[in-house]
Structure formats: C-alpha cells, structure tokens
mmCIF file of C-alpha atoms in Angstrom:
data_model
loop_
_atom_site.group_PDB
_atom_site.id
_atom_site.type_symbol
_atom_site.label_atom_id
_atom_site.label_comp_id
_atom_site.label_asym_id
_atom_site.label_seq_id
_atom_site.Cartn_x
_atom_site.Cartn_y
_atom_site.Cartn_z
ATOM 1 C CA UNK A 687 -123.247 36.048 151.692
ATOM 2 C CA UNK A 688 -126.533 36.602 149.570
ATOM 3 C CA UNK A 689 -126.319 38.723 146.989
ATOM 4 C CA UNK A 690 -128.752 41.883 147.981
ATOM 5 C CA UNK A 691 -129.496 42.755 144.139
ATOM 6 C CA UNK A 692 -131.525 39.331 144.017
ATOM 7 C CA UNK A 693 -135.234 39.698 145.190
ATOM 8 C CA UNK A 694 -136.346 37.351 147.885
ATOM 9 C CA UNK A 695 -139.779 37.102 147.481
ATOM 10 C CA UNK A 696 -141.969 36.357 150.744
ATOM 11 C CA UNK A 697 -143.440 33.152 152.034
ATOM 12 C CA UNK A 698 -146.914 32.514 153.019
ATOM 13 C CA UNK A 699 -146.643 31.396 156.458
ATOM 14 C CA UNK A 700 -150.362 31.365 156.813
ATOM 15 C CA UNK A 701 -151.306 28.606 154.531
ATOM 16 C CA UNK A 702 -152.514 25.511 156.323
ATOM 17 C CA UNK A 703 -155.781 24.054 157.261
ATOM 18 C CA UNK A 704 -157.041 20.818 158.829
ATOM 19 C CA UNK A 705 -160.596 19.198 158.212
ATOM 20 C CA UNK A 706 -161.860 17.005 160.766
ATOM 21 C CA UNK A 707 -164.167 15.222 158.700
ATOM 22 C CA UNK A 708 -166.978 13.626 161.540
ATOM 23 C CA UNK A 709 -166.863 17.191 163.325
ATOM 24 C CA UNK A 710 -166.740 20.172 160.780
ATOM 25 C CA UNK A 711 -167.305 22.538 163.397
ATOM 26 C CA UNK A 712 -163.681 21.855 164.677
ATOM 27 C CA UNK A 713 -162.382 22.495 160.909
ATOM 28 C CA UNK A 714 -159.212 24.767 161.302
ATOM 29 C CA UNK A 715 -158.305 27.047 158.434
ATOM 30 C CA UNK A 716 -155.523 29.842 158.535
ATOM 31 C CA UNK A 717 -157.577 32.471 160.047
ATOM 32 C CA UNK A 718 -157.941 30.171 163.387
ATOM 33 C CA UNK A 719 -153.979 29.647 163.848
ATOM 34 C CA UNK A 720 -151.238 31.654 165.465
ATOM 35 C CA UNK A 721 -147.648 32.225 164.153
ATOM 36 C CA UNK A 722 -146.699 28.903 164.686
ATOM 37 C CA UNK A 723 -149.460 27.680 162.518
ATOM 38 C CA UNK A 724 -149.451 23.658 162.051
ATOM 39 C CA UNK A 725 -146.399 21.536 162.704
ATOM 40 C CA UNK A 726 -146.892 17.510 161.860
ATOM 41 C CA UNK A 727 -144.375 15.281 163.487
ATOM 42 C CA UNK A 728 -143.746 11.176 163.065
ATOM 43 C CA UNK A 729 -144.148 9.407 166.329
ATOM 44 C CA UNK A 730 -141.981 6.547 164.609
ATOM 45 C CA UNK A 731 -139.574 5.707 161.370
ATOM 46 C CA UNK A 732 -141.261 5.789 157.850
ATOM 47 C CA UNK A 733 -139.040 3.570 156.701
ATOM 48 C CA UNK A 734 -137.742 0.201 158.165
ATOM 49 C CA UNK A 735 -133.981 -0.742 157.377
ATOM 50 C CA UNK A 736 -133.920 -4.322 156.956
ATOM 51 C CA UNK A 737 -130.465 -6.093 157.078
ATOM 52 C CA UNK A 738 -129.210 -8.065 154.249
ATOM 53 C CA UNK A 739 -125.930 -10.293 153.698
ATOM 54 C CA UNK A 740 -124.528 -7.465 151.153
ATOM 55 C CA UNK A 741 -125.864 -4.437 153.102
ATOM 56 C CA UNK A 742 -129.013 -3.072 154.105
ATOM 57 C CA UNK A 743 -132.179 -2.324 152.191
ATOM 58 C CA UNK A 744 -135.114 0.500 153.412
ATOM 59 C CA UNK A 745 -138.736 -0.553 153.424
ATOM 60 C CA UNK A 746 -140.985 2.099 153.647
ATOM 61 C CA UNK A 747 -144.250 2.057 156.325
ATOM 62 C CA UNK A 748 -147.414 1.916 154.573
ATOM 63 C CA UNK A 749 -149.332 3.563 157.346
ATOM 64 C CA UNK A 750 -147.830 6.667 159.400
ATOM 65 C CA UNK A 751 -148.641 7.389 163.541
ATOM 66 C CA UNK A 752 -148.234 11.792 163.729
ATOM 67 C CA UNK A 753 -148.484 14.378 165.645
ATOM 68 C CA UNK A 754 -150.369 17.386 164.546
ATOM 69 C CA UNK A 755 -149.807 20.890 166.310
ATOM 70 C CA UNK A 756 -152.245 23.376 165.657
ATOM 71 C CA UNK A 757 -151.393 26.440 167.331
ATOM 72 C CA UNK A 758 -154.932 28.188 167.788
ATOM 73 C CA UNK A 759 -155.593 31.507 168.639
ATOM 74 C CA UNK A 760 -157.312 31.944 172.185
ATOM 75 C CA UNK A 761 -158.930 34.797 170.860
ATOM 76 C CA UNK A 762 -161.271 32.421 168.822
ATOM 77 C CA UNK A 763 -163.889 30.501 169.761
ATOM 78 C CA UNK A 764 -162.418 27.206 168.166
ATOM 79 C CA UNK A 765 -159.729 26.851 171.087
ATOM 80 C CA UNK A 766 -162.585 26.625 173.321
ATOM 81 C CA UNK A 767 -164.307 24.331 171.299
ATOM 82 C CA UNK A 768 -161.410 21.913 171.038
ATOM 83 C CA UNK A 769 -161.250 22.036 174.374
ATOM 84 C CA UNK A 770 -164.564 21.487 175.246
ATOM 85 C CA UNK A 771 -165.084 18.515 173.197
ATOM 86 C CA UNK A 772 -161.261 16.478 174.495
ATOM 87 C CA UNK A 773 -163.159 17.347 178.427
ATOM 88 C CA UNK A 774 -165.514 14.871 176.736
ATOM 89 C CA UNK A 775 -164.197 12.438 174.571
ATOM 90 C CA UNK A 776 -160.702 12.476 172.788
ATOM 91 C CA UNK A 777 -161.515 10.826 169.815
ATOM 92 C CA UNK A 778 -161.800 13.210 166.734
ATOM 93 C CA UNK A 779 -162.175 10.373 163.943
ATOM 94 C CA UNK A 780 -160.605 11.364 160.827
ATOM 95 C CA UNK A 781 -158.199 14.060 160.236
ATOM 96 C CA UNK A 782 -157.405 15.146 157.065
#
C-alpha cells in the first residue's frame, strides 16, 4: 500500500506531437489529440536472437517497421484532413 503522506505529483498526458515533414499541414501537436493521445507499436522484433553453440546472442534491428496511433479529435479540422488526403493517396512520406 502507498504511503498517502508522499506526494504523487501529476503526469502530463498531453505531451506528444508528430511532424509530417512533406505535409506540415497534417502536423499533429497536443491540442489536436484525444485522451488516448499517441500510441507507437513495433510491427516486428527489434532485436534478432541468433543461436550460438554456447547459447544465444541478441542482434539488434537497425531499422524499425511501427505503428503510430494518433487519436484525433473529430471536433478539429485535422481528422478531416487526414482523411481527406488517405481518400487520395496513402503515402505521408516522412514521419517524425
């Protein structure tokens, strides 16, 4: 059990942000996202383990596959716009 006389501080849940960098106008910052805010997922292992005749050894991917989540707001214009532009082409370029 915690001990109630210690302060817990808060946590800024609201911190995030993700820059599209060919497309500014789909930039999302904090003010854009929802409760859920931005979740980033691997779609495979960052590191390989490699057998070896004593035991195994990890090797770590130089290049990561994700997932981003951005839970937008409806409310804003940005959902639309994100919308809008996969109707027409998926491809965002880079996203920082």
């Amino acid at each position: 059990m915690p001990n109630p006389l210690v302060p817990q501080g808060f946590l800024n849940r609201v911190r995030g942000a993700v820059t599209v960098t060919d497309i500014p106008a789909l930039n999302v910052t904090a003010s854009f996202l929802g409760k859920d805010a931005i979740s980033m997922r691997p779609d495979s292992a960052a590191t390989d383990i490699i057998p070896t005749l004593t035991g195994t050894v990890g090797s770590q991917v130089p290049y990561q596959q994700v997932t981003i989540t951005m839970h937008l707001l409806r409310t804003q214009g940005l959902a639309a716009s994100y919308q809008n532009r996969f109707a027409s082409d998926t491809s965002l370029g880079e996203v920082v």
